[in-house]
mmCIF file of C-alpha atoms and ligand atoms in Angstrom:
data_model
loop_
_atom_site.group_PDB
_atom_site.id
_atom_site.type_symbol
_atom_site.label_atom_id
_atom_site.label_comp_id
_atom_site.label_asym_id
_atom_site.label_seq_id
_atom_site.Cartn_x
_atom_site.Cartn_y
_atom_site.Cartn_z
ATOM 1 C CA MET D 1 -0.003 0.077 0.013
ATOM 2 C CA LYS D 2 2.828 2.329 0.869
ATOM 3 C CA LYS D 3 4.628 1.441 -2.302
ATOM 4 C CA LEU D 4 1.386 2.123 -4.241
ATOM 5 C CA PHE D 5 1.026 5.621 -2.530
ATOM 6 C CA PHE D 6 4.597 6.401 -3.201
ATOM 7 C CA SER D 7 4.273 5.612 -6.992
ATOM 8 C CA LEU D 8 1.049 7.495 -7.194
ATOM 9 C CA SER D 9 2.688 10.598 -5.664
ATOM 10 C CA ILE D 10 5.687 10.412 -8.073
ATOM 11 C CA PHE D 11 3.193 10.073 -10.940
ATOM 12 C CA VAL D 12 1.114 13.136 -9.737
ATOM 13 C CA LEU D 13 4.438 15.062 -9.199
ATOM 14 C CA SER D 14 5.653 14.308 -12.754
ATOM 15 C CA LEU D 15 2.312 15.314 -14.148
ATOM 16 C CA LYS D 16 2.863 18.600 -12.392
ATOM 17 C CA VAL D 17 6.343 19.143 -13.504
ATOM 18 C CA PHE D 18 5.696 18.077 -17.095
ATOM 19 C CA ALA D 19 2.241 19.572 -17.336
ATOM 20 C CA GLY D 20 1.688 21.064 -20.764
ATOM 21 C CA ALA D 21 1.318 24.601 -21.748
ATOM 22 C CA GLY D 22 -2.609 24.184 -21.808
ATOM 23 C CA PRO D 23 -4.760 24.286 -24.771
ATOM 24 C CA GLY D 24 -4.223 26.833 -27.736
ATOM 25 C CA ILE D 25 -1.478 28.975 -28.524
ATOM 26 C CA GLN D 26 0.532 30.349 -25.408
ATOM 27 C CA HIS D 27 3.306 32.669 -24.575
ATOM 28 C CA LEU D 28 3.178 34.661 -27.879
ATOM 29 C CA ARG D 29 6.143 37.201 -27.697
ATOM 30 C CA VAL D 30 8.282 39.280 -30.015
ATOM 31 C CA VAL D 31 12.106 38.917 -29.466
ATOM 32 C CA TRP D 32 14.675 41.283 -30.863
ATOM 33 C CA HIS D 33 18.336 40.603 -31.681
ATOM 34 C CA GLU D 34 20.705 42.587 -33.776
ATOM 35 C CA ASP D 35 18.634 44.358 -36.339
ATOM 36 C CA PRO D 36 15.173 45.260 -35.126
ATOM 37 C CA ALA D 37 14.541 47.671 -37.935
ATOM 38 C CA HIS D 38 14.342 44.823 -40.389
ATOM 39 C CA GLU D 39 14.176 41.642 -38.388
ATOM 40 C CA ALA D 40 12.213 40.049 -35.406
ATOM 41 C CA TYR D 41 11.380 36.707 -33.852
ATOM 42 C CA VAL D 42 7.717 35.836 -33.064
ATOM 43 C CA MET D 43 7.616 32.890 -30.833
ATOM 44 C CA TRP D 44 4.945 30.840 -28.915
ATOM 45 C CA THR D 45 4.281 27.496 -27.245
ATOM 46 C CA THR D 46 1.738 24.768 -27.810
ATOM 47 C CA ASP D 47 1.148 21.732 -25.568
ATOM 48 C CA LYS D 48 2.055 18.933 -28.024
ATOM 49 C CA TYR D 49 4.494 18.324 -30.792
ATOM 50 C CA LYS D 50 2.753 19.939 -33.752
ATOM 51 C CA THR D 51 4.623 20.600 -36.971
ATOM 52 C CA LYS D 52 2.173 22.655 -39.127
ATOM 53 C CA SER D 53 2.903 26.106 -37.866
ATOM 54 C CA TYR D 54 2.593 29.520 -39.478
ATOM 55 C CA LEU D 55 2.795 33.147 -38.760
ATOM 56 C CA TYR D 56 0.581 35.529 -40.862
ATOM 57 C CA TYR D 57 1.550 39.110 -40.892
ATOM 58 C CA ASP D 58 0.983 42.383 -42.589
ATOM 59 C CA THR D 59 1.503 46.101 -42.093
ATOM 60 C CA VAL D 60 -2.273 46.824 -41.651
ATOM 61 C CA PRO D 61 -4.606 45.048 -39.210
ATOM 62 C CA ARG D 62 -6.486 41.977 -40.764
ATOM 63 C CA LYS D 63 -8.557 41.122 -37.844
ATOM 64 C CA GLY D 64 -7.864 37.382 -38.193
ATOM 65 C CA VAL D 65 -8.936 36.929 -41.745
ATOM 66 C CA LEU D 66 -5.980 34.623 -42.743
ATOM 67 C CA SER D 67 -6.660 35.070 -46.560
ATOM 68 C CA LYS D 68 -6.082 38.838 -46.147
ATOM 69 C CA TYR D 69 -2.525 38.837 -44.575
ATOM 70 C CA ARG D 70 0.012 39.757 -47.077
ATOM 71 C CA TYR D 71 2.776 37.606 -45.698
ATOM 72 C CA LYS D 72 2.883 33.989 -44.340
ATOM 73 C CA ASN D 73 5.944 32.612 -42.746
ATOM 74 C CA ASN D 74 6.744 28.837 -41.765
ATOM 75 C CA ALA D 75 7.656 28.547 -38.080
ATOM 76 C CA LYS D 76 10.302 26.237 -36.784
ATOM 77 C CA THR D 77 8.971 23.904 -34.186
ATOM 78 C CA LYS D 78 11.031 22.177 -31.423
ATOM 79 C CA PRO D 79 9.997 19.926 -28.621
ATOM 80 C CA ILE D 80 11.094 21.523 -25.236
ATOM 81 C CA LEU D 81 13.237 18.923 -23.501
ATOM 82 C CA TYR D 82 11.664 16.905 -20.818
ATOM 83 C CA THR D 83 8.386 18.525 -21.201
ATOM 84 C CA LEU D 84 5.174 17.854 -23.341
ATOM 85 C CA ASP D 85 5.422 21.313 -24.863
ATOM 86 C CA THR D 86 6.441 22.528 -28.285
ATOM 87 C CA ARG D 87 8.316 25.772 -29.034
ATOM 88 C CA HIS D 88 7.467 27.641 -32.138
ATOM 89 C CA LYS D 89 9.765 30.300 -33.711
ATOM 90 C CA SER D 90 9.182 32.396 -36.816
ATOM 91 C CA LYS D 91 11.979 34.720 -38.021
ATOM 92 C CA LEU D 92 10.567 37.788 -39.856
ATOM 93 C CA LYS D 93 13.029 39.195 -42.195
ATOM 94 C CA LYS D 94 13.203 42.278 -44.636
ATOM 95 C CA LEU D 95 10.697 44.196 -42.443
ATOM 96 C CA LYS D 96 10.202 47.843 -43.078
ATOM 97 C CA PRO D 97 11.677 50.247 -40.239
ATOM 98 C CA ASN D 98 9.443 52.190 -37.951
ATOM 99 C CA THR D 99 6.347 50.211 -39.059
ATOM 100 C CA MET D 100 3.632 48.621 -37.200
ATOM 101 C CA TYR D 101 3.387 44.853 -38.130
ATOM 102 C CA TYR D 102 0.039 42.962 -37.351
ATOM 103 C CA PHE D 103 0.400 39.247 -36.915
ATOM 104 C CA MET D 104 -1.356 35.944 -36.025
ATOM 105 C CA ALA D 105 0.116 32.645 -35.094
ATOM 106 C CA VAL D 106 -1.495 29.508 -36.487
ATOM 107 C CA THR D 107 -0.536 25.944 -35.414
ATOM 108 C CA ASN D 108 -2.348 22.823 -36.602
ATOM 109 C CA GLY D 109 -5.710 24.885 -36.982
ATOM 110 C CA MET D 110 -5.363 26.648 -33.713
ATOM 111 C CA LYS D 111 -5.260 30.357 -34.079
ATOM 112 C CA SER D 112 -3.954 33.296 -31.741
ATOM 113 C CA LYS D 113 -5.446 36.590 -31.698
ATOM 114 C CA GLU D 114 -4.139 39.278 -33.815
ATOM 115 C CA TYR D 115 -1.313 41.323 -32.056
ATOM 116 C CA HIS D 116 1.087 43.983 -33.307
ATOM 117 C CA PHE D 117 4.441 45.397 -32.617
ATOM 118 C CA LYS D 118 6.434 48.211 -34.192
ATOM 119 C CA THR D 119 9.859 47.783 -35.894
ATOM 120 C CA ALA D 120 12.663 50.002 -34.811
ATOM 121 C CA PRO D 121 13.561 52.949 -36.894
ATOM 122 C CA ASP D 122 16.740 53.034 -38.989
ATOM 123 C CA GLY D 123 17.516 56.570 -38.143
ATOM 124 C CA GLY D 124 15.923 60.014 -37.989
ATOM 125 C CA VAL D 125 13.199 59.135 -35.474
ATOM 126 C CA ASN D 126 13.308 59.646 -31.746
ATOM 127 C CA PHE D 127 12.367 56.472 -29.771
ATOM 128 C CA LYS D 128 12.553 55.057 -26.214
ATOM 129 C CA ILE D 129 13.853 51.757 -24.853
ATOM 130 C CA LEU D 130 12.899 50.390 -21.464
ATOM 131 C CA PHE D 131 15.750 48.883 -19.347
ATOM 132 C CA GLY D 132 15.297 46.723 -16.224
ATOM 133 C CA GLY D 133 16.364 43.346 -14.735
ATOM 134 C CA ASP D 134 15.523 40.866 -12.001
ATOM 135 C CA SER D 135 11.898 39.653 -12.130
ATOM 136 C CA ARG D 136 12.576 36.315 -10.678
ATOM 137 C CA SER D 137 11.063 35.662 -7.272
ATOM 138 C CA ASP D 138 8.164 38.023 -6.431
ATOM 139 C CA ARG D 139 5.559 37.022 -8.894
ATOM 140 C CA PRO D 140 2.742 39.401 -7.779
ATOM 141 C CA LYS D 141 5.219 42.194 -7.939
ATOM 142 C CA ARG D 142 6.398 41.182 -11.333
ATOM 143 C CA ARG D 143 2.734 41.134 -12.481
ATOM 144 C CA GLU D 144 2.012 44.599 -11.039
ATOM 145 C CA ILE D 145 5.203 45.946 -12.840
ATOM 146 C CA ASN D 146 4.181 44.391 -16.049
ATOM 147 C CA ARG D 147 0.789 46.024 -15.854
ATOM 148 C CA SER D 148 2.594 49.304 -15.322
ATOM 149 C CA LEU D 149 4.754 48.697 -18.442
ATOM 150 C CA SER D 150 1.554 48.037 -20.511
ATOM 151 C CA LYS D 151 0.262 51.468 -19.295
ATOM 152 C CA MET D 152 3.459 53.178 -20.211
ATOM 153 C CA LEU D 153 3.403 51.446 -23.640
ATOM 154 C CA GLU D 154 -0.340 52.392 -24.055
ATOM 155 C CA SER D 155 0.451 56.029 -23.274
ATOM 156 C CA ASP D 156 3.691 56.420 -25.182
ATOM 157 C CA ASP D 157 3.944 55.328 -28.879
ATOM 158 C CA SER D 158 7.676 55.897 -29.039
ATOM 159 C CA ILE D 159 8.403 53.066 -26.608
ATOM 160 C CA LEU D 160 9.755 50.306 -28.693
ATOM 161 C CA ALA D 161 11.053 47.345 -26.458
ATOM 162 C CA LEU D 162 12.160 46.092 -23.031
ATOM 163 C CA CYS D 163 15.856 45.457 -22.604
ATOM 164 C CA HIS D 164 15.622 42.933 -19.839
ATOM 165 C CA GLY D 165 18.996 42.616 -17.870
ATOM 166 C CA GLY D 166 18.601 39.023 -16.757
ATOM 167 C CA ASP D 167 17.500 36.797 -13.904
ATOM 168 C CA TYR D 168 13.962 36.384 -15.364
ATOM 169 C CA ILE D 169 13.251 33.501 -13.052
ATOM 170 C CA ALA D 170 14.796 31.834 -10.069
ATOM 171 C CA ASN D 171 15.631 28.515 -11.652
ATOM 172 C CA GLY D 172 16.671 28.840 -15.313
ATOM 173 C CA LEU D 173 16.176 25.063 -15.660
ATOM 174 C CA SER D 174 12.593 25.075 -14.629
ATOM 175 C CA TRP D 175 10.148 25.192 -17.575
ATOM 176 C CA LYS D 176 7.359 25.752 -15.244
ATOM 177 C CA GLN D 177 8.955 28.977 -13.966
ATOM 178 C CA TRP D 178 9.769 30.171 -17.685
ATOM 179 C CA LYS D 179 6.032 29.580 -18.394
ATOM 180 C CA TYR D 180 4.930 31.708 -15.501
ATOM 181 C CA TRP D 181 7.347 34.465 -16.656
ATOM 182 C CA LEU D 182 6.020 34.127 -20.330
ATOM 183 C CA GLU D 183 2.406 34.210 -19.157
ATOM 184 C CA ASP D 184 3.241 37.311 -17.010
ATOM 185 C CA HIS D 185 5.046 38.938 -19.998
ATOM 186 C CA LEU D 186 1.781 38.949 -21.692
ATOM 187 C CA LEU D 187 0.475 41.486 -19.119
ATOM 188 C CA THR D 188 2.728 43.981 -20.873
ATOM 189 C CA VAL D 189 0.384 43.821 -24.005
ATOM 190 C CA THR D 190 -1.785 46.958 -24.381
ATOM 191 C CA SER D 191 -5.529 46.840 -24.556
ATOM 192 C CA LYS D 192 -5.388 47.181 -28.398
ATOM 193 C CA GLY D 193 -2.953 44.263 -28.668
ATOM 194 C CA ARG D 194 0.480 46.004 -29.009
ATOM 195 C CA MET D 195 3.473 43.796 -27.786
ATOM 196 C CA LEU D 196 6.446 44.927 -26.046
ATOM 197 C CA PRO D 197 9.393 42.964 -27.753
ATOM 198 C CA VAL D 198 12.210 41.673 -25.402
ATOM 199 C CA ILE D 199 15.861 42.214 -25.937
ATOM 200 C CA PRO D 200 17.164 39.431 -23.748
ATOM 201 C CA THR D 201 20.418 39.270 -21.575
ATOM 202 C CA ARG D 202 21.574 36.127 -19.595
ATOM 203 C CA GLY D 203 21.550 36.348 -15.841
ATOM 204 C CA ASN D 204 23.116 34.013 -13.252
ATOM 205 C CA HIS D 205 19.755 32.526 -12.470
ATOM 206 C CA GLU D 206 19.509 31.452 -16.098
ATOM 207 C CA LEU D 207 22.725 29.316 -15.384
ATOM 208 C CA ALA D 208 23.859 27.732 -18.510
ATOM 209 C CA SER D 209 20.309 26.583 -19.164
ATOM 210 C CA PRO D 210 19.331 25.764 -22.701
ATOM 211 C CA LEU D 211 15.803 27.058 -21.885
ATOM 212 C CA PHE D 212 17.006 30.568 -22.075
ATOM 213 C CA ASN D 213 17.912 29.948 -25.844
ATOM 214 C CA ASP D 214 14.515 28.122 -26.324
ATOM 215 C CA VAL D 215 12.657 31.097 -24.992
ATOM 216 C CA PHE D 216 14.683 33.829 -26.807
ATOM 217 C CA ALA D 217 15.914 32.297 -29.973
ATOM 218 C CA ARG D 218 19.537 32.139 -29.015
ATOM 219 C CA PRO D 219 20.596 35.641 -28.964
ATOM 220 C CA GLY D 220 24.183 36.146 -30.309
ATOM 221 C CA GLY D 221 23.564 33.224 -32.589
ATOM 222 C CA LEU D 222 25.201 29.761 -32.732
ATOM 223 C CA PHE D 223 28.749 30.635 -32.054
ATOM 224 C CA LYS D 224 28.590 33.303 -29.577
ATOM 225 C CA LYS D 225 27.531 32.799 -26.029
ATOM 226 C CA ASN D 226 24.623 35.217 -25.780
ATOM 227 C CA TYR D 227 26.591 38.402 -26.422
ATOM 228 C CA TYR D 228 25.667 40.534 -29.143
ATOM 229 C CA ARG D 229 25.091 44.116 -30.335
ATOM 230 C CA ILE D 230 21.723 45.637 -31.230
ATOM 231 C CA LYS D 231 21.819 48.643 -33.595
ATOM 232 C CA ILE D 232 18.997 51.029 -34.066
ATOM 233 C CA GLY D 233 19.987 53.803 -36.392
ATOM 234 C CA ASP D 234 23.082 55.321 -34.778
ATOM 235 C CA PHE D 235 22.303 53.895 -31.372
ATOM 236 C CA SER D 236 23.886 50.641 -30.124
ATOM 237 C CA ILE D 237 23.283 48.426 -27.218
ATOM 238 C CA ILE D 238 26.162 46.095 -26.432
ATOM 239 C CA THR D 239 24.685 43.183 -24.543
ATOM 240 C CA LEU D 240 27.262 41.095 -22.671
ATOM 241 C CA ASN D 241 27.024 37.816 -20.942
ATOM 242 C CA SER D 242 28.380 38.102 -17.331
ATOM 243 C CA ASN D 243 27.661 34.278 -16.845
ATOM 244 C CA VAL D 244 30.607 33.131 -19.055
ATOM 245 C CA SER D 245 34.282 34.307 -19.021
ATOM 246 C CA ALA D 246 34.437 38.209 -19.354
ATOM 247 C CA ALA D 247 38.011 37.586 -20.761
ATOM 248 C CA GLY D 248 39.153 35.662 -23.870
ATOM 249 C CA ARG D 249 36.732 35.471 -26.812
ATOM 250 C CA GLN D 250 33.974 37.844 -25.339
ATOM 251 C CA LYS D 251 36.680 40.527 -24.468
ATOM 252 C CA ARG D 252 38.075 40.281 -27.943
ATOM 253 C CA TRP D 253 34.436 40.603 -29.500
ATOM 254 C CA LEU D 254 33.779 43.493 -27.213
ATOM 255 C CA LYS D 255 36.795 45.278 -28.421
ATOM 256 C CA LYS D 256 36.154 44.641 -32.121
ATOM 257 C CA THR D 257 32.537 45.698 -31.783
ATOM 258 C CA LEU D 258 33.379 48.947 -29.872
ATOM 259 C CA LYS D 259 35.884 49.746 -32.542
ATOM 260 C CA LYS D 260 32.957 49.391 -35.200
ATOM 261 C CA ALA D 261 30.450 51.191 -33.027
ATOM 262 C CA ARG D 262 32.831 54.173 -32.479
ATOM 263 C CA LYS D 263 32.473 54.837 -36.208
ATOM 264 C CA ASP D 264 28.957 53.879 -36.920
ATOM 265 C CA SER D 265 27.122 54.954 -33.765
ATOM 266 C CA LYS D 266 26.570 58.337 -31.979
ATOM 267 C CA TRP D 267 25.338 56.611 -28.822
ATOM 268 C CA ILE D 268 26.711 53.279 -27.260
ATOM 269 C CA VAL D 269 25.404 51.715 -24.167
ATOM 270 C CA ALA D 270 26.471 48.531 -22.509
ATOM 271 C CA ASN D 271 24.033 46.240 -20.998
ATOM 272 C CA TYR D 272 24.837 42.992 -18.758
ATOM 273 C CA HIS D 273 23.699 41.286 -15.674
ATOM 274 C CA ARG D 274 26.429 41.382 -12.947
ATOM 275 C CA PRO D 275 27.349 44.893 -11.925
ATOM 276 C CA LEU D 276 30.825 46.289 -12.336
ATOM 277 C CA TRP D 277 30.302 49.109 -9.825
ATOM 278 C CA PRO D 278 27.973 47.309 -7.559
ATOM 279 C CA ALA D 279 25.768 48.780 -4.796
ATOM 280 C CA VAL D 280 25.314 45.417 -2.912
ATOM 281 C CA LYS D 281 27.889 42.694 -3.867
ATOM 282 C CA LYS D 282 31.349 42.467 -5.196
ATOM 283 C CA PRO D 283 32.051 43.604 -8.729
ATOM 284 C CA GLY D 284 31.957 40.977 -11.567
ATOM 285 C CA ARG D 285 35.036 40.046 -13.672
ATOM 286 C CA GLY D 286 34.242 42.666 -16.329
ATOM 287 C CA ILE D 287 35.670 45.214 -14.010
ATOM 288 C CA LYS D 288 39.029 44.078 -15.217
ATOM 289 C CA HIS D 289 38.265 43.161 -18.734
ATOM 290 C CA TRP D 290 35.258 45.444 -19.986
ATOM 291 C CA VAL D 291 35.744 48.754 -18.038
ATOM 292 C CA PRO D 292 39.140 49.670 -19.641
ATOM 293 C CA LEU D 293 37.433 49.089 -23.020
ATOM 294 C CA PHE D 294 34.352 51.077 -22.009
ATOM 295 C CA GLU D 295 36.515 53.897 -20.974
ATOM 296 C CA LYS D 296 38.972 53.727 -24.002
ATOM 297 C CA TYR D 297 36.017 53.768 -26.428
ATOM 298 C CA GLN D 298 33.875 56.254 -24.287
ATOM 299 C CA ILE D 299 30.605 54.462 -24.158
ATOM 300 C CA ASP D 300 27.798 56.707 -23.056
ATOM 301 C CA MET D 301 26.554 54.653 -20.042
ATOM 302 C CA ALA D 302 26.070 51.106 -18.800
ATOM 303 C CA PHE D 303 22.996 49.209 -17.537
ATOM 304 C CA GLU D 304 23.450 46.616 -14.755
ATOM 305 C CA SER D 305 21.217 44.387 -12.887
ATOM 306 C CA ASP D 306 21.562 41.587 -10.195
ATOM 307 C CA GLY D 307 21.832 43.625 -6.844
ATOM 308 C CA HIS D 308 18.033 44.243 -6.339
ATOM 309 C CA VAL D 309 18.411 47.953 -5.770
ATOM 310 C CA LEU D 310 18.177 51.182 -7.631
ATOM 311 C CA LYS D 311 21.516 53.041 -8.134
ATOM 312 C CA ARG D 312 23.232 55.592 -10.284
ATOM 313 C CA THR D 313 26.953 56.065 -9.885
ATOM 314 C CA VAL D 314 29.021 59.135 -10.357
ATOM 315 C CA PRO D 315 30.601 59.419 -13.719
ATOM 316 C CA ILE D 316 33.552 56.946 -13.384
ATOM 317 C CA TYR D 317 37.021 57.034 -15.364
ATOM 318 C CA GLN D 318 40.087 55.287 -14.184
ATOM 319 C CA ASN D 319 38.653 54.554 -10.875
ATOM 320 C CA LYS D 320 37.744 58.191 -10.147
ATOM 321 C CA GLN D 321 34.882 60.646 -10.450
ATOM 322 C CA ASP D 322 35.392 62.437 -13.814
ATOM 323 C CA PRO D 323 32.731 64.638 -15.131
ATOM 324 C CA VAL D 324 34.146 64.713 -18.514
ATOM 325 C CA LYS D 325 35.369 61.261 -19.463
ATOM 326 C CA GLY D 326 33.486 59.426 -16.670
ATOM 327 C CA ILE D 327 30.889 56.747 -17.496
ATOM 328 C CA VAL D 328 27.547 56.484 -15.407
ATOM 329 C CA TYR D 329 26.590 52.954 -14.446
ATOM 330 C CA VAL D 330 22.868 52.490 -13.546
ATOM 331 C CA GLY D 331 20.213 49.985 -12.700
ATOM 332 C CA GLU D 332 20.695 46.675 -10.462
ATOM 333 C CA GLY D 333 17.328 45.235 -11.112
ATOM 334 C CA GLY D 334 13.821 45.829 -9.797
ATOM 335 C CA LEU D 335 11.248 44.194 -12.084
ATOM 336 C CA GLY D 336 9.818 42.001 -9.401
ATOM 337 C CA VAL D 337 12.165 40.848 -6.871
ATOM 338 C CA LYS D 338 12.426 41.829 -3.150
ATOM 339 C CA GLN D 339 14.792 44.837 -2.935
ATOM 340 C CA ARG D 340 17.951 44.600 -0.762
ATOM 341 C CA ASN D 341 19.700 47.317 1.301
ATOM 342 C CA PRO D 342 22.546 49.008 -0.679
ATOM 343 C CA LYS D 343 25.903 49.878 0.657
ATOM 344 C CA LYS D 344 25.526 53.541 0.301
ATOM 345 C CA ASP D 345 28.902 54.429 1.584
ATOM 346 C CA ARG D 346 30.760 53.154 -1.552
ATOM 347 C CA TRP D 347 32.630 56.158 -3.148
ATOM 348 C CA PHE D 348 31.041 55.901 -6.566
ATOM 349 C CA LEU D 349 27.620 56.096 -5.125
ATOM 350 C CA ARG D 350 28.063 59.554 -3.593
ATOM 351 C CA SER D 351 26.089 62.476 -5.096
ATOM 352 C CA PRO D 352 25.025 62.950 -7.836
ATOM 353 C CA GLY D 353 25.024 59.132 -7.627
ATOM 354 C CA TYR D 354 22.731 57.265 -5.249
ATOM 355 C CA ALA D 355 21.507 53.893 -4.230
ATOM 356 C CA THR D 356 18.164 53.023 -2.722
ATOM 357 C CA SER D 357 15.645 49.950 -2.540
ATOM 358 C CA LYS D 358 12.974 50.505 -5.008
ATOM 359 C CA HIS D 359 11.176 48.484 -7.704
ATOM 360 C CA HIS D 360 11.713 50.419 -10.950
ATOM 361 C CA VAL D 361 12.008 50.428 -14.646
ATOM 362 C CA MET D 362 14.337 52.756 -16.588
ATOM 363 C CA THR D 363 13.852 54.436 -19.940
ATOM 364 C CA LEU D 364 16.238 55.710 -22.381
ATOM 365 C CA GLU D 365 14.970 58.376 -24.892
ATOM 366 C CA VAL D 366 17.208 58.565 -27.856
ATOM 367 C CA THR D 367 17.268 61.707 -29.956
ATOM 368 C CA PRO D 368 19.774 63.150 -32.391
ATOM 369 C CA SER D 369 21.100 65.848 -29.931
ATOM 370 C CA ARG D 370 20.749 64.101 -26.516
ATOM 371 C CA MET D 371 19.717 60.907 -24.703
ATOM 372 C CA ILE D 372 17.270 61.421 -21.783
ATOM 373 C CA TYR D 373 17.523 58.676 -19.120
ATOM 374 C CA THR D 374 14.441 58.441 -16.641
ATOM 375 C CA VAL D 375 13.647 56.024 -13.834
ATOM 376 C CA ASP D 376 9.931 55.393 -13.148
ATOM 377 C CA LEU D 377 8.543 53.647 -10.053
ATOM 378 C CA PRO D 378 5.625 51.178 -10.475
ATOM 379 C CA ASP D 379 3.048 53.886 -9.365
ATOM 380 C CA GLY D 380 4.246 56.072 -12.199
ATOM 381 C CA THR D 381 6.393 58.568 -10.225
ATOM 382 C CA VAL D 382 9.543 59.699 -11.995
ATOM 383 C CA PHE D 383 12.291 59.038 -9.441
ATOM 384 C CA ASP D 384 15.383 60.046 -11.466
ATOM 385 C CA LYS D 385 16.283 61.970 -14.709
ATOM 386 C CA MET D 386 19.526 62.619 -16.414
ATOM 387 C CA GLU D 387 20.524 64.049 -19.844
ATOM 388 C CA LEU D 388 23.443 62.802 -21.933
ATOM 389 C CA LEU D 389 25.145 64.710 -24.743
ATOM 390 C CA PRO D 390 27.184 63.104 -27.549
ATOM 391 C CA ARG D 391 30.715 62.407 -26.505
ATOM 392 C CA LYS D 392 34.086 62.905 -28.167
ATOM 393 C CA ARG D 393 35.448 59.527 -29.197
HETATM 394 FE FE1 FE2 J 401 21.547 37.911 -10.588
#
């Protein structure tokens, strides 16, 4: 009897662990990598291995009448290991910049609703990118913040995407937790169906989990370990992976990419998970390998996560405050994780820098003459604002 009870419990537990995504098309999302003016991934999940999967899309709404969509794309399907779910991925290419795309996913006769997203401009248009990280372990807070992101997107047409700085969930190997995150990300969709594309970053809680690549279409491609540059007109975000070696191949790639960006970008920002000028923990290895390159090539600012606080450093150059050549490091992650107490006495957090415990999302507005950085709290209060002018490189 004991044995039977034990086997039954294991069976029920495995059903829970391996439970499918549920009926219909789930987790629809847009993911951006290098060239979001012309390319995007649309991805979704279904609960069984299904192979006939398509994305219908157009630059005008077609309200779900499939025959009216001008474009149809095959989606690649892949079973998600150790689950009963299937991942669907459609790569849209040759898109028009600064254009709204309306789309529907169709898998084995199942249809999603029609959603839309706007491609990035390829220059000449002001836009905003949201930045923030660490949404991993306070689900109600994460959902509250996602609702506030939806409101921001609803009221501001120039917001394009969310650059998430990593630690989406507590255990990167748990598909169940990814499913919750993906369900919650749908709360960022506006009432009219506009989606907020994700620019992904690997955090330490993603570990080396292959699920990160399943969810975000392997940013960086096959041969790079999730580090890549996204370029929008003359604005570049260099996303690094603080979960693999900061030296060697990644450092060489960073140097090469900064050399290129110096020529083709007016604005260069870096984005990675583990802080180099931390308000809570010790600095990541990038302090040795990346900071000298950031300083040499004079990036405009850097977005960090992981500490679970809100901070802005003084402008830092060669380990000192420098108002001319210094780089400001911001962030530390507050998209739905309990906030910690920062170590406010660190020299680089003195005024005009600061460190505090507040859930937050950051916005960077990019214009030809300046970048405007703001920090919004979930209740809509603007907590911080800073302007950046073009740098001499
Ligand atoms: Fe982290």
